[in-house]
Amino acid sequence: MWILIRSLLHILAYSLSLYLLDHYDLLGWVDFDFNVSTWQEIAKVYLMIWFIFWIWFAIIKRILNILAFPLHLLTLWLIGFVINIIIFYFCQILINTYLSGIEMQITSFTWLVLVSFILSIIVSVIYWILKKII
């Protein structure tokens, strides 16, 4: 039961953080371009974007962390930050390639690093708040 609740909390945390980043323009260098008008369509778009992020961060990242465990020990867990950047980059590629009508734009590698770091912080804070509420 806890695994299901944890997955739902991650769904909410990623969806809310991506919505906050885009809608309130918290980071001007991340832009999701899509043409929808109703809140139902907006919710569908963010759930599709969330699904891509969730698959990569929840499943692929765990596999990469297990494979990179010796590197974690050698680099004092700094390789985890590099893994986050790589996964965020692949999420951007998947969104731009497979979700028609939606484009995610990050202009340079520096912004990619910064966005990856800030998204991790925002998701962690929202997840912590949701965990306290539930």
PDB file of C-alpha atoms in Angstrom:
ATOM      1  CA  MET A   1       0.000   0.000   0.000  1.00  0.00           C
ATOM      2  CA  TRP A   2       2.847   2.409   0.882  1.00  0.00           C
ATOM      3  CA  ILE A   3       4.387   1.916  -2.587  1.00  0.00           C
ATOM      4  CA  LEU A   4       1.144   3.045  -4.232  1.00  0.00           C
ATOM      5  CA  ILE A   5       0.887   6.119  -1.999  1.00  0.00           C
ATOM      6  CA  ARG A   6       4.535   6.948  -2.619  1.00  0.00           C
ATOM      7  CA  SER A   7       4.014   6.685  -6.389  1.00  0.00           C
ATOM      8  CA  LEU A   8       0.981   8.966  -6.214  1.00  0.00           C
ATOM      9  CA  LEU A   9       2.961  11.490  -4.167  1.00  0.00           C
ATOM     10  CA  HIS A  10       5.687  11.454  -6.805  1.00  0.00           C
ATOM     11  CA  ILE A  11       3.046  12.010  -9.488  1.00  0.00           C
ATOM     12  CA  LEU A  12       1.777  15.073  -7.652  1.00  0.00           C
ATOM     13  CA  ALA A  13       5.259  16.367  -6.831  1.00  0.00           C
ATOM     14  CA  TYR A  14       6.552  16.188 -10.419  1.00  0.00           C
ATOM     15  CA  SER A  15       3.321  17.554 -11.903  1.00  0.00           C
ATOM     16  CA  LEU A  16       3.170  20.468  -9.467  1.00  0.00           C
ATOM     17  CA  SER A  17       6.839  21.320  -9.842  1.00  0.00           C
ATOM     18  CA  LEU A  18       6.676  21.287 -13.650  1.00  0.00           C
ATOM     19  CA  TYR A  19       3.509  23.372 -13.540  1.00  0.00           C
ATOM     20  CA  LEU A  20       5.141  25.891 -11.183  1.00  0.00           C
ATOM     21  CA  LEU A  21       8.282  26.098 -13.302  1.00  0.00           C
ATOM     22  CA  ASP A  22       6.340  26.757 -16.469  1.00  0.00           C
ATOM     23  CA  HIS A  23       3.191  28.597 -15.492  1.00  0.00           C
ATOM     24  CA  TYR A  24       4.669  31.035 -12.998  1.00  0.00           C
ATOM     25  CA  ASP A  25       7.871  31.394 -15.024  1.00  0.00           C
ATOM     26  CA  LEU A  26      10.052  30.618 -12.016  1.00  0.00           C
ATOM     27  CA  LEU A  27      12.822  29.665 -14.371  1.00  0.00           C
ATOM     28  CA  GLY A  28      12.660  31.761 -17.504  1.00  0.00           C
ATOM     29  CA  TRP A  29      14.938  29.407 -19.416  1.00  0.00           C
ATOM     30  CA  VAL A  30      12.529  26.426 -19.242  1.00  0.00           C
ATOM     31  CA  ASP A  31       9.632  26.741 -21.598  1.00  0.00           C
ATOM     32  CA  PHE A  32       6.911  24.239 -22.418  1.00  0.00           C
ATOM     33  CA  ASP A  33       5.231  25.338 -25.636  1.00  0.00           C
ATOM     34  CA  PHE A  34       1.762  23.941 -26.243  1.00  0.00           C
ATOM     35  CA  ASN A  35      -1.561  25.289 -27.453  1.00  0.00           C
ATOM     36  CA  VAL A  36      -4.379  24.264 -25.136  1.00  0.00           C
ATOM     37  CA  SER A  37      -7.140  26.341 -23.648  1.00  0.00           C
ATOM     38  CA  THR A  38      -9.051  24.399 -21.006  1.00  0.00           C
ATOM     39  CA  TRP A  39      -7.721  23.273 -17.654  1.00  0.00           C
ATOM     40  CA  GLN A  40      -8.517  19.643 -18.544  1.00  0.00           C
ATOM     41  CA  GLU A  41      -6.214  19.818 -21.561  1.00  0.00           C
ATOM     42  CA  ILE A  42      -3.519  21.532 -19.495  1.00  0.00           C
ATOM     43  CA  ALA A  43      -3.793  18.764 -16.876  1.00  0.00           C
ATOM     44  CA  LYS A  44      -3.442  16.114 -19.614  1.00  0.00           C
ATOM     45  CA  VAL A  45      -0.332  17.821 -20.982  1.00  0.00           C
ATOM     46  CA  TYR A  46       1.353  18.011 -17.587  1.00  0.00           C
ATOM     47  CA  LEU A  47       0.420  14.407 -16.806  1.00  0.00           C
ATOM     48  CA  MET A  48       2.023  13.275 -20.072  1.00  0.00           C
ATOM     49  CA  ILE A  49       5.134  15.300 -19.291  1.00  0.00           C
ATOM     50  CA  TRP A  50       5.107  13.951 -15.751  1.00  0.00           C
ATOM     51  CA  PHE A  51       4.869  10.379 -17.007  1.00  0.00           C
ATOM     52  CA  ILE A  52       8.064  10.781 -19.009  1.00  0.00           C
ATOM     53  CA  PHE A  53       9.877  12.350 -16.059  1.00  0.00           C
ATOM     54  CA  TRP A  54       8.554   9.720 -13.656  1.00  0.00           C
ATOM     55  CA  ILE A  55       9.637   6.802 -15.846  1.00  0.00           C
ATOM     56  CA  TRP A  56      13.137   8.201 -16.195  1.00  0.00           C
ATOM     57  CA  PHE A  57      13.612   9.457 -12.638  1.00  0.00           C
ATOM     58  CA  ALA A  58      11.847   6.626 -10.798  1.00  0.00           C
ATOM     59  CA  ILE A  59      12.897   3.634 -12.862  1.00  0.00           C
ATOM     60  CA  ILE A  60      15.899   4.407 -15.072  1.00  0.00           C
ATOM     61  CA  LYS A  61      17.631   6.524 -12.420  1.00  0.00           C
ATOM     62  CA  ARG A  62      17.384   3.716  -9.859  1.00  0.00           C
ATOM     63  CA  ILE A  63      18.947   1.272 -12.319  1.00  0.00           C
ATOM     64  CA  LEU A  64      21.748   3.737 -13.143  1.00  0.00           C
ATOM     65  CA  ASN A  65      22.366   4.381  -9.443  1.00  0.00           C
ATOM     66  CA  ILE A  66      22.757   0.660  -8.788  1.00  0.00           C
ATOM     67  CA  LEU A  67      25.130   0.280 -11.738  1.00  0.00           C
ATOM     68  CA  ALA A  68      27.108   3.378 -10.723  1.00  0.00           C
ATOM     69  CA  PHE A  69      27.376   2.502  -7.029  1.00  0.00           C
ATOM     70  CA  PRO A  70      31.182   2.094  -7.137  1.00  0.00           C
ATOM     71  CA  LEU A  71      31.418   5.530  -8.798  1.00  0.00           C
ATOM     72  CA  HIS A  72      29.188   6.958  -6.060  1.00  0.00           C
ATOM     73  CA  LEU A  73      31.693   5.795  -3.465  1.00  0.00           C
ATOM     74  CA  LEU A  74      34.668   7.156  -5.402  1.00  0.00           C
ATOM     75  CA  THR A  75      33.130  10.567  -6.139  1.00  0.00           C
ATOM     76  CA  LEU A  76      31.332  10.995  -2.805  1.00  0.00           C
ATOM     77  CA  TRP A  77      27.929  10.823  -4.503  1.00  0.00           C
ATOM     78  CA  LEU A  78      28.637  13.604  -7.025  1.00  0.00           C
ATOM     79  CA  ILE A  79      27.968  11.173  -9.866  1.00  0.00           C
ATOM     80  CA  GLY A  80      24.305  11.258  -8.785  1.00  0.00           C
ATOM     81  CA  PHE A  81      24.124  14.889  -9.861  1.00  0.00           C
ATOM     82  CA  VAL A  82      25.567  13.967 -13.271  1.00  0.00           C
ATOM     83  CA  ILE A  83      23.001  11.162 -13.584  1.00  0.00           C
ATOM     84  CA  ASN A  84      20.212  13.692 -12.851  1.00  0.00           C
ATOM     85  CA  ILE A  85      21.495  15.988 -15.598  1.00  0.00           C
ATOM     86  CA  ILE A  86      21.687  13.137 -18.110  1.00  0.00           C
ATOM     87  CA  ILE A  87      18.177  11.940 -17.262  1.00  0.00           C
ATOM     88  CA  PHE A  88      16.765  15.470 -17.490  1.00  0.00           C
ATOM     89  CA  TYR A  89      18.389  15.863 -20.907  1.00  0.00           C
ATOM     90  CA  PHE A  90      16.857  12.598 -22.153  1.00  0.00           C
ATOM     91  CA  CYS A  91      13.459  13.665 -20.804  1.00  0.00           C
ATOM     92  CA  GLN A  92      13.764  16.853 -22.836  1.00  0.00           C
ATOM     93  CA  ILE A  93      14.609  14.835 -25.967  1.00  0.00           C
ATOM     94  CA  LEU A  94      11.676  12.457 -25.427  1.00  0.00           C
ATOM     95  CA  ILE A  95       9.222  15.286 -24.855  1.00  0.00           C
ATOM     96  CA  ASN A  96      10.350  17.123 -27.980  1.00  0.00           C
ATOM     97  CA  THR A  97      10.366  13.945 -30.077  1.00  0.00           C
ATOM     98  CA  TYR A  98       7.322  11.944 -29.046  1.00  0.00           C
ATOM     99  CA  LEU A  99       4.762  14.380 -27.652  1.00  0.00           C
ATOM    100  CA  SER A 100       3.369  16.168 -30.658  1.00  0.00           C
ATOM    101  CA  GLY A 101       2.402  19.750 -30.031  1.00  0.00           C
ATOM    102  CA  ILE A 102       4.582  20.058 -26.921  1.00  0.00           C
ATOM    103  CA  GLU A 103       8.099  21.405 -26.969  1.00  0.00           C
ATOM    104  CA  MET A 104      10.445  21.767 -24.031  1.00  0.00           C
ATOM    105  CA  GLN A 105      13.273  24.212 -24.583  1.00  0.00           C
ATOM    106  CA  ILE A 106      16.434  24.625 -22.544  1.00  0.00           C
ATOM    107  CA  THR A 107      18.922  26.834 -24.297  1.00  0.00           C
ATOM    108  CA  SER A 108      22.333  25.628 -23.082  1.00  0.00           C
ATOM    109  CA  PHE A 109      24.140  23.034 -21.005  1.00  0.00           C
ATOM    110  CA  THR A 110      24.606  25.522 -18.173  1.00  0.00           C
ATOM    111  CA  TRP A 111      20.864  26.057 -17.934  1.00  0.00           C
ATOM    112  CA  LEU A 112      20.335  22.290 -18.141  1.00  0.00           C
ATOM    113  CA  VAL A 113      22.557  21.799 -15.103  1.00  0.00           C
ATOM    114  CA  LEU A 114      20.854  24.608 -13.204  1.00  0.00           C
ATOM    115  CA  VAL A 115      17.335  23.471 -14.108  1.00  0.00           C
ATOM    116  CA  SER A 116      18.127  19.888 -13.139  1.00  0.00           C
ATOM    117  CA  PHE A 117      19.398  21.039  -9.756  1.00  0.00           C
ATOM    118  CA  ILE A 118      16.471  23.380  -9.075  1.00  0.00           C
ATOM    119  CA  LEU A 119      13.894  20.826 -10.265  1.00  0.00           C
ATOM    120  CA  SER A 120      15.374  18.279  -7.864  1.00  0.00           C
ATOM    121  CA  ILE A 121      15.039  20.729  -4.989  1.00  0.00           C
ATOM    122  CA  ILE A 122      11.470  21.721  -5.894  1.00  0.00           C
ATOM    123  CA  VAL A 123      10.343  18.104  -6.295  1.00  0.00           C
ATOM    124  CA  SER A 124      11.958  17.171  -2.980  1.00  0.00           C
ATOM    125  CA  VAL A 125      10.260  20.036  -1.137  1.00  0.00           C
ATOM    126  CA  ILE A 126       6.842  19.357  -2.674  1.00  0.00           C
ATOM    127  CA  TYR A 127       7.206  15.625  -1.987  1.00  0.00           C
ATOM    128  CA  TRP A 128       8.153  16.358   1.642  1.00  0.00           C
ATOM    129  CA  ILE A 129       5.144  18.690   2.066  1.00  0.00           C
ATOM    130  CA  LEU A 130       2.754  16.161   0.514  1.00  0.00           C
ATOM    131  CA  LYS A 131       4.178  13.415   2.732  1.00  0.00           C
ATOM    132  CA  LYS A 132       3.553  15.557   5.820  1.00  0.00           C
ATOM    133  CA  ILE A 133      -0.003  16.338   4.717  1.00  0.00           C
ATOM    134  CA  ILE A 134      -0.873  12.699   4.025  1.00  0.00           C
TER     135      ILE A 134
END
